[in-house]
Coordinates of C-alpha atoms (C1' of nucleotides) in Angstrom, one line a residue:
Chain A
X1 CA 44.3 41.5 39.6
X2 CA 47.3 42.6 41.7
X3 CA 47.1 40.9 44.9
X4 CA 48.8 43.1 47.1
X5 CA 46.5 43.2 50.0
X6 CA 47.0 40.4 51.7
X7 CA 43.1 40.1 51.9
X8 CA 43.1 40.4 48.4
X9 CA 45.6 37.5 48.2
X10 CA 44.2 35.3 50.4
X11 CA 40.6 36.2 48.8
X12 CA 41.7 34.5 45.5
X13 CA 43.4 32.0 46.5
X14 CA 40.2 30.9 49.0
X15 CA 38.2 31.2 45.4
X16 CA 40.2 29.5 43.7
X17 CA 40.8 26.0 46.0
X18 CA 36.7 26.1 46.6
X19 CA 36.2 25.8 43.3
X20 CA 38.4 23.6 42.4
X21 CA 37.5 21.1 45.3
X22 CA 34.3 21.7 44.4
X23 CA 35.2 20.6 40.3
X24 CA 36.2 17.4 41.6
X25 CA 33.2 16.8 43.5
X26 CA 30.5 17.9 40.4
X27 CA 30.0 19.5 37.4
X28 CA 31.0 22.9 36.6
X29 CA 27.4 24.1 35.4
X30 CA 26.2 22.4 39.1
X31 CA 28.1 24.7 41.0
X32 CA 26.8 28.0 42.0
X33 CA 28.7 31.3 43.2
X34 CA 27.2 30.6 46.8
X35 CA 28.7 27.6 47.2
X36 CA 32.0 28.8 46.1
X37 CA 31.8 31.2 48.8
X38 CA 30.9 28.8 51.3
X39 CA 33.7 27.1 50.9
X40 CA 36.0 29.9 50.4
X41 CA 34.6 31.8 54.1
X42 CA 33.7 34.6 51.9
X43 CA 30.5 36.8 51.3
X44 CA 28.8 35.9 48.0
X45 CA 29.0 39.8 47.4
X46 CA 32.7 39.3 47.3
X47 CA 33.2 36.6 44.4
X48 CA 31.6 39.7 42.1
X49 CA 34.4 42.2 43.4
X50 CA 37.0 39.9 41.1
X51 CA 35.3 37.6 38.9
X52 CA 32.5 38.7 36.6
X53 CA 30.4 34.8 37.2
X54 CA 31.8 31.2 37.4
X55 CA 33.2 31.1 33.5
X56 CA 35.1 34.4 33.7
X57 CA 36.9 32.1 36.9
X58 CA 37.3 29.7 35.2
X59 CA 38.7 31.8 31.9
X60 CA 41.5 33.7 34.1
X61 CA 42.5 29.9 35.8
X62 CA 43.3 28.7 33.0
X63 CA 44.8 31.9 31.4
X64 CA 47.2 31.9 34.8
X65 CA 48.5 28.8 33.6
X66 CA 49.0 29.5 30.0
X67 CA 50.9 32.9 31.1
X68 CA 53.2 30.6 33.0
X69 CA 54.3 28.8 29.7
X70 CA 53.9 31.9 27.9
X71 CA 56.3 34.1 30.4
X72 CA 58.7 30.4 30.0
X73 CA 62.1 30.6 32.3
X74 CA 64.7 29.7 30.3
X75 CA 67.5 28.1 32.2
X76 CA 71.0 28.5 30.5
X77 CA 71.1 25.2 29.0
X78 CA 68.0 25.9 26.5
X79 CA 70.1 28.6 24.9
X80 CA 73.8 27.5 26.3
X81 CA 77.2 29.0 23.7
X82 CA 77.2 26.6 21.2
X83 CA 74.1 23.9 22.0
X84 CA 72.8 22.2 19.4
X85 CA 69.6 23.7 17.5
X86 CA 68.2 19.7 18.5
X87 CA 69.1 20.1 22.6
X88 CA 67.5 23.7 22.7
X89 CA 64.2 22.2 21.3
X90 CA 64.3 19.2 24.0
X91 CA 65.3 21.6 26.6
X92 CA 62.4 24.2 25.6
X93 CA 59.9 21.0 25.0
X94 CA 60.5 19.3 28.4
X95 CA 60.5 22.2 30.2
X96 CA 56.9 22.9 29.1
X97 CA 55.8 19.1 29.8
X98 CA 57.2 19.5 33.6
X99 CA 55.2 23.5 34.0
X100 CA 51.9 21.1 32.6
X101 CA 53.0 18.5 35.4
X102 CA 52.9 20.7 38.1
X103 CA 49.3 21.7 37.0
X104 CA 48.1 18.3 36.3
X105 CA 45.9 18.1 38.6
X106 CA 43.8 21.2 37.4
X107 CA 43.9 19.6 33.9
X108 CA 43.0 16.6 34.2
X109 CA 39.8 17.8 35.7
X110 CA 39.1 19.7 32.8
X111 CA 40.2 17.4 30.4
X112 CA 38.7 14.1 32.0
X113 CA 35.2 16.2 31.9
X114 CA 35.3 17.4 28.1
X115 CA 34.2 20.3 29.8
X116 CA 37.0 22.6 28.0
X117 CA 36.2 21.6 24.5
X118 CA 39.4 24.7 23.4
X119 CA 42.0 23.6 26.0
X120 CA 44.4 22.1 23.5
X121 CA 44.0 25.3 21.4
X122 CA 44.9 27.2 24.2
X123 CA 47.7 25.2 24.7
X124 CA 48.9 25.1 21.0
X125 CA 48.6 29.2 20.9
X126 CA 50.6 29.1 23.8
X127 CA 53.7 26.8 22.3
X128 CA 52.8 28.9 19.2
X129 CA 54.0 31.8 20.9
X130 CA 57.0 30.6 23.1
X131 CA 58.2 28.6 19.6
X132 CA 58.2 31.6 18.1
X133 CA 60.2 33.9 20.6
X134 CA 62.3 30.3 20.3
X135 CA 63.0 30.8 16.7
X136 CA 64.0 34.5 16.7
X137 CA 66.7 33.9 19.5
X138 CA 67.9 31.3 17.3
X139 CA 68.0 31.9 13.5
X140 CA 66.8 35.9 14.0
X141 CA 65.5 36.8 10.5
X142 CA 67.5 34.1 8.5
X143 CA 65.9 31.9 5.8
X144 CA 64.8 28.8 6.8
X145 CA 64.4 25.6 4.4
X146 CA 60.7 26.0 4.7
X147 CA 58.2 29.0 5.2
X148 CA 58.6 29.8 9.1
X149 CA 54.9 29.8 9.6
X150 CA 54.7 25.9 8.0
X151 CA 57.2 24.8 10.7
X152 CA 56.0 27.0 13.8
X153 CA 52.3 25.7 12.9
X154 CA 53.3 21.8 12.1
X155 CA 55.6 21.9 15.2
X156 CA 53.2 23.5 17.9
X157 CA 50.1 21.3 16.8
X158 CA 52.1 18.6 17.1
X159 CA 53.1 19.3 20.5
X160 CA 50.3 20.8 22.1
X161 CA 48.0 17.6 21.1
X162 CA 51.0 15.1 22.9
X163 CA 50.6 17.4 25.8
X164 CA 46.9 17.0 25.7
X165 CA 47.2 13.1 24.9
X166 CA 49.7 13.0 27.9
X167 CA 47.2 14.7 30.3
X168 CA 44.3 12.8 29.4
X169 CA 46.5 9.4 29.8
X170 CA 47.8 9.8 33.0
X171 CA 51.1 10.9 31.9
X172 CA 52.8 7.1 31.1
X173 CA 56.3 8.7 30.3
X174 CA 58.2 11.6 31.9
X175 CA 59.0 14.9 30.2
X176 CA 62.1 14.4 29.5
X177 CA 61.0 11.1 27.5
X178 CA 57.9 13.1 25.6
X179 CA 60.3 15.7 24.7
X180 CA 62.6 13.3 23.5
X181 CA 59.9 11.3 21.5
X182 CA 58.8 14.6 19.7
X183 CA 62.6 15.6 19.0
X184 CA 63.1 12.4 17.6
X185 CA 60.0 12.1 15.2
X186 CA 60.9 16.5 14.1
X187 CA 64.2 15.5 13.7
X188 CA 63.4 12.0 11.2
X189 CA 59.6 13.2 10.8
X190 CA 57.2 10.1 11.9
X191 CA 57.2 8.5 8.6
X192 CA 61.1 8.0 8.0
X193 CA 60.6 7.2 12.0
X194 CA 58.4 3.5 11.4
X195 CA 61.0 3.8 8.6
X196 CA 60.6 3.5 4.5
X197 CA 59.5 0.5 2.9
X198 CA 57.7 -1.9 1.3
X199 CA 53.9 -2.6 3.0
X200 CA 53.6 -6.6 3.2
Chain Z
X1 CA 34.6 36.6 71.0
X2 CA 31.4 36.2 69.1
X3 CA 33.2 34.9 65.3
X4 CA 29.6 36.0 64.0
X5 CA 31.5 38.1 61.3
X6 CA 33.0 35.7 58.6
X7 CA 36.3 38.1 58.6
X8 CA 36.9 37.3 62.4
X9 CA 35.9 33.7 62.0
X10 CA 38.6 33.5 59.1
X11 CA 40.7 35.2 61.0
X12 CA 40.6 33.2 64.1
X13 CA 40.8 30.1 62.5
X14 CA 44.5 31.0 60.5
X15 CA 45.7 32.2 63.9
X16 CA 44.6 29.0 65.2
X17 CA 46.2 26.5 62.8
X18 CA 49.5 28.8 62.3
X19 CA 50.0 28.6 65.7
X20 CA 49.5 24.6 65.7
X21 CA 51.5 24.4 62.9
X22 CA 54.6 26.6 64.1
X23 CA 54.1 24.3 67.5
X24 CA 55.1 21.3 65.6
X25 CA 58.1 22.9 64.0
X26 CA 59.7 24.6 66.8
X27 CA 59.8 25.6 70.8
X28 CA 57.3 28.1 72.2
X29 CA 59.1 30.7 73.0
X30 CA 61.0 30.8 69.9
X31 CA 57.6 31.8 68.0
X32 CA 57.2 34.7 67.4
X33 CA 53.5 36.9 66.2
X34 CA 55.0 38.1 62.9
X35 CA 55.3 34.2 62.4
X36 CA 52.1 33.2 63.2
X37 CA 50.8 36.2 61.0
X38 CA 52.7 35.0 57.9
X39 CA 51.6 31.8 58.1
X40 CA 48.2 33.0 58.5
X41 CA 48.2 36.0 55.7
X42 CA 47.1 38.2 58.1
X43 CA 48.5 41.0 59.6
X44 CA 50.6 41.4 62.6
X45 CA 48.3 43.8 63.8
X46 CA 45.1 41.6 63.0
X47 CA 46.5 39.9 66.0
X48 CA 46.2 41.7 68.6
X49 CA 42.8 42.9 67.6
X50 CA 42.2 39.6 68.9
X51 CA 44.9 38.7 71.4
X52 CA 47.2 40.2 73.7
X53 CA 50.1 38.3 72.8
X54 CA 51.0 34.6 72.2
X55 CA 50.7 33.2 75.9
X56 CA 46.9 34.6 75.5
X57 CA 46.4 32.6 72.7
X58 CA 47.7 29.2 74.1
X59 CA 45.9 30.0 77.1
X60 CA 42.5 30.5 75.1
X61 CA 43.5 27.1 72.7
X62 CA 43.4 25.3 76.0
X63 CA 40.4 26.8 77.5
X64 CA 38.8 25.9 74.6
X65 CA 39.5 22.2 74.9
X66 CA 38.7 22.5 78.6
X67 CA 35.2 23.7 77.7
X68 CA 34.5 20.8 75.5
X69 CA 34.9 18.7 78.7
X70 CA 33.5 21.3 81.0
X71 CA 30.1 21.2 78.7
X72 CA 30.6 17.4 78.2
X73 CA 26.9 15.7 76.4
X74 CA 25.4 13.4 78.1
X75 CA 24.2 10.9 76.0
X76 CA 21.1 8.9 77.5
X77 CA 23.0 6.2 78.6
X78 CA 24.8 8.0 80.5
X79 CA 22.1 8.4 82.8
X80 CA 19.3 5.5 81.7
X81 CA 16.7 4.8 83.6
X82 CA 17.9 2.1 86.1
X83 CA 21.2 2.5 85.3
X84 CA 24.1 1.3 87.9
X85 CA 26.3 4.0 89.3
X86 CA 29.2 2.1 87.9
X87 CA 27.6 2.1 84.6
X88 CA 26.9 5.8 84.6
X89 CA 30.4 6.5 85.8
X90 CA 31.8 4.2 82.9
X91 CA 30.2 5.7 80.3
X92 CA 31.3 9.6 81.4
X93 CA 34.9 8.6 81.7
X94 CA 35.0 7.2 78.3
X95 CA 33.2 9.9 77.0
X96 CA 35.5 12.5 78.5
X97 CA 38.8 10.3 77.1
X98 CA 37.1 10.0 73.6
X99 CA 37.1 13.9 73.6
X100 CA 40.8 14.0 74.7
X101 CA 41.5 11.2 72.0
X102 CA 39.9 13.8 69.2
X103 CA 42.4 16.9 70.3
X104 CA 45.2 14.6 71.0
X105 CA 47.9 15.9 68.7
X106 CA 47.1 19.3 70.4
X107 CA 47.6 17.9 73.9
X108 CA 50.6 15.8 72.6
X109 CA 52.3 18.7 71.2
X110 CA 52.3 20.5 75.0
X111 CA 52.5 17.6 76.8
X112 CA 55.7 15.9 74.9
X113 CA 57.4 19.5 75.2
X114 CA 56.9 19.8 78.8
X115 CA 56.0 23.5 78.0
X116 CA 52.1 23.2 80.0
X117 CA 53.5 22.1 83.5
X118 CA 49.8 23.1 84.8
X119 CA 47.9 20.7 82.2
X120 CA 47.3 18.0 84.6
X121 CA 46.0 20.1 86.6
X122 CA 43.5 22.0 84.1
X123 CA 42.2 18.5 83.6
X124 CA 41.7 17.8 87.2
X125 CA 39.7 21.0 87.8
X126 CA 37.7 20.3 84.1
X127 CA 37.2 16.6 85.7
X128 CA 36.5 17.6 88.9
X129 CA 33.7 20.2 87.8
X130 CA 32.2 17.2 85.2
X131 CA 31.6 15.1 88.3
X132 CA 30.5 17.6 90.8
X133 CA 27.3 18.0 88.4
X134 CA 27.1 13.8 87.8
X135 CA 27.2 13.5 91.6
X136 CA 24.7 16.0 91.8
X137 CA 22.6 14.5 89.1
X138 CA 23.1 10.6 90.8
X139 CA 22.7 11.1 94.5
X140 CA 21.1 14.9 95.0
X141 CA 21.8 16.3 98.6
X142 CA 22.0 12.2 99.9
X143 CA 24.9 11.5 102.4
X144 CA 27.3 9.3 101.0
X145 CA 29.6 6.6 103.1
X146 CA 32.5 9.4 103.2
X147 CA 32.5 13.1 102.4
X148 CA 32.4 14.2 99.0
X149 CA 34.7 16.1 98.6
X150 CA 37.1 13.2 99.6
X151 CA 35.8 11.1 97.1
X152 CA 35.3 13.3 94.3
X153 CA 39.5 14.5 95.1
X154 CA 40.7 11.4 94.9
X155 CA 38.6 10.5 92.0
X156 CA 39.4 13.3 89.5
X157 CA 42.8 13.3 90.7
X158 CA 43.2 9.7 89.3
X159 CA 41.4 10.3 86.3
X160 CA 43.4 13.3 84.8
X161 CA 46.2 11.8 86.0
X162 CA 45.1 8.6 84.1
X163 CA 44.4 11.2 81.1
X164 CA 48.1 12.9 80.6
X165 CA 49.8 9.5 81.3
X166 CA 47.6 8.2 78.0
X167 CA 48.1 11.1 76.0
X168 CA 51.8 11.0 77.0
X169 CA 52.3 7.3 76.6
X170 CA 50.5 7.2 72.8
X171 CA 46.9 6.2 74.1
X172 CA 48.3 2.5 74.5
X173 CA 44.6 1.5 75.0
X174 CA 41.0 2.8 73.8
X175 CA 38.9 5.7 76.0
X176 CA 36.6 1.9 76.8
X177 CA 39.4 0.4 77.5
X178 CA 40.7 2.8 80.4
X179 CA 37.5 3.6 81.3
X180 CA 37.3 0.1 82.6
X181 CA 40.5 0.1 84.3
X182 CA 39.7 3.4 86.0
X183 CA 35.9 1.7 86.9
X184 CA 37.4 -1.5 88.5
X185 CA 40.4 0.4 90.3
X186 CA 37.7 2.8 91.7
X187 CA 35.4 -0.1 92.8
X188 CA 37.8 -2.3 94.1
X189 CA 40.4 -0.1 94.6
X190 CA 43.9 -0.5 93.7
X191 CA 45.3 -2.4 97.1
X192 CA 42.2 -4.9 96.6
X193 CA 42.5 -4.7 93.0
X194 CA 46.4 -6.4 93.6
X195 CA 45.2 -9.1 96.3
X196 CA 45.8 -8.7 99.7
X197 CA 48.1 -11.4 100.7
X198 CA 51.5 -11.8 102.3
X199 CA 54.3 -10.3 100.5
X200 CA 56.9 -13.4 99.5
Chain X
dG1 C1' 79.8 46.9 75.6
dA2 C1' 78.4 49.5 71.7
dG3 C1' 75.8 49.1 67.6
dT4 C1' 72.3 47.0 64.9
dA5 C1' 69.0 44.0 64.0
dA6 C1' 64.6 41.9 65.2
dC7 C1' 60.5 41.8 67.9
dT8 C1' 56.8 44.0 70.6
dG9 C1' 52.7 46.5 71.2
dT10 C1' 50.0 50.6 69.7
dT11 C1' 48.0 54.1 66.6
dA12 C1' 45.4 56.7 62.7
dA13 C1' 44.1 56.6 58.0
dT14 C1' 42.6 53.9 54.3
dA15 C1' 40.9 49.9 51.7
dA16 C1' 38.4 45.6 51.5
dA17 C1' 35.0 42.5 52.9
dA18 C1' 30.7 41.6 55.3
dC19 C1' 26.0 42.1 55.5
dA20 C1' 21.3 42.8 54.3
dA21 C1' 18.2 43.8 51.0
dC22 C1' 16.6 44.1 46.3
dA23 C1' 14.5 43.0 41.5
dA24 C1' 15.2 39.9 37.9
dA25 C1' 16.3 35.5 36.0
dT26 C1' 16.5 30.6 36.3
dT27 C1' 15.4 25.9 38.2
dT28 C1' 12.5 22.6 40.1
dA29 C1' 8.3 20.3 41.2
dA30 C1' 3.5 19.9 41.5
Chain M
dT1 C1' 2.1 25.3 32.8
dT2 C1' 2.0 27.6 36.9
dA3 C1' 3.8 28.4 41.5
dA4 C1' 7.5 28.1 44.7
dA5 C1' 12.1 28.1 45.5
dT6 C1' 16.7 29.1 44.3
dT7 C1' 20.2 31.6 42.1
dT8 C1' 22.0 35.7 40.2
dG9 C1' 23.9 40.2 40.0
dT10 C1' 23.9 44.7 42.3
dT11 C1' 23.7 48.3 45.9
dG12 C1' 24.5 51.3 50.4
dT13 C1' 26.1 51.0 54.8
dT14 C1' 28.8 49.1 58.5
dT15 C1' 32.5 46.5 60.3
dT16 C1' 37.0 44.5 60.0
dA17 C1' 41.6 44.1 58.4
dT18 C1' 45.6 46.3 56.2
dT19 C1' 49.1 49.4 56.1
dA20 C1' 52.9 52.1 57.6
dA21 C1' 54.6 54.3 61.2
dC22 C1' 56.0 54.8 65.9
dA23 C1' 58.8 54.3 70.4
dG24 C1' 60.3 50.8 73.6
dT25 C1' 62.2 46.3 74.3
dT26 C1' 65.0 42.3 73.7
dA27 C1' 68.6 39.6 71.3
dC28 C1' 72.8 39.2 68.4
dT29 C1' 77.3 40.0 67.0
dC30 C1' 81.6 42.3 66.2

DNA sequence: GAGTAACTGTTAATAAAACAACAAATTTAA
DNA sequence: TTAAATTTGTTGTTTTATTAACAGTTACTC
């Protein structure tokens, strides 16, 4: 997969826009190799040089875009001298909401089809995984109140299905609002959130 | 220049709308090949496997464009049984400004940057070639009130002049539209076409 | 006006893609 | 359900493009 050639390069990237033009057009089990290379100005012989059929595409497009949350940038301000624990988490949380903005197109035609049925796993092991890294820079190997694994897994399910829920709904509030929203409801937890008291 | 292989096809196509592109940004002669290879993620040396340097490549853009005219259809109409010569001379000059109407933004690009003094006259010879067959085709070896060379001068002189003034003034009107004015100028002709009176 | 940076045009060796042909699997329609 | 048509995955050979290097030119700039 290293693109150095530039035919290489501009082999994959060909592949890649036919097929996505061609997701938005029909279903994924419609389209056929041929017709990705069509599109792309390629032999059909040289789809099978880099992509085992049409799911193993499909497999590395999406794993592109989960390596791009998993290998996160992290600006200075998400791990600044003396931030708050509560402004690295928004920092971290909206900076994943605007890398899934930038791919919403590609999502929304998977998501909008059902026809990734394990797309908000993938995204949840993802968040997993940078929430982890997250945690190490920030308490090391210190106690916590609770068992690391019960907040890592409450905290990444939680945000992997808003990113999910925010695909699917055209995206109604910016990152930096989604990230706020989450911060808010891990900081007073959703039930102290609607607040405590007596049902009429 | 047989693009039968799908690499040269490819190829010749990036060149082509690199080249177009870089036009658009900046002056000729400040484009340079290793530019129009970027852009097209292909070599600098892919080039010249397929031209010998960047005034080749304009000159075969606009060769291209003069072909299309050169080898314009003739749609029946054109030449309907019965037809009148006006008619038939109507329907080719609207045909040949609906073809400069679909490559306009090329021909505005050259024409706006005054960088194709000699475009007027490619049209001319383009124009003058079109009606040398539809003279052919309409009167055979017949004589004709004057020679024809004199009329078929002064008439593709007005008509690609005609052409680069639309293209140069924003195609102000549609190809029917000065395919009329053209008709009526060359069948009255322009002093007629004014009056002839006593100037006040 | 010297020095250096960028561009030009060309080459030989190497890597990638095209092409055509194939048997096998799958879809489609009769 | 069978026959025809399409799609799949693979292969050997040929063609094209890439790469890196070259000397010669033009364009900056200090």
């Amino acid at each position: 997969m290293t693109a150095a050639d530039l035919r290489v390069k501009k082999t994959l990237l060909g592949i890649e826009n036919s097929f996505l033009e061609l997701l938005k057009l029909k279903d994924f089990n419609k389209i056929t190799i041929q017709q990705i290379a069509d599109r792309a100005m390629i032999n059909r012989a040289t789809f099978y040089l880099h992509y085992i059929d049409k799911f193993d595409l499909l497999e590395k497009l999406i794993q592109k875009r989960m390596d791009r949350i998993l290998n996160i940038y992290r600006p200075a301000a998400h791990l600044a001298e003396g931030i708050l624990y509560k402004d690295c988490f928004l920092n971290t949380i909206k900076y994943v909401f605007q890398l899934v903005e930038e791919d919403s197109e590609f999502y929304e035609l998977l998501i909008k089809r059902d026809e990734v049925e394990n797309l908000k796993h993938r995204f949840e092991s993802a968040i997993l995984h940078v929430f982890q890294e997250r945690f190490r820079e920030l308490f090391g190997q210190r106690a916590l109140p609770l068992p690391r694994d019960i907040l890592l897994t409450f905290l990444s399910a939680a945000i992997s299905s808003m990113l999910y829920w925010w695909v699917a709904n055209n995206k109604p509030y910016t990152p930096e609002q989604m990230a706020s929203f989450i911060v808010q409801l891990s900081t007073n937890g959703p039930i102290k959130g609607v607040g405590i008291g007596l049902a009429p």
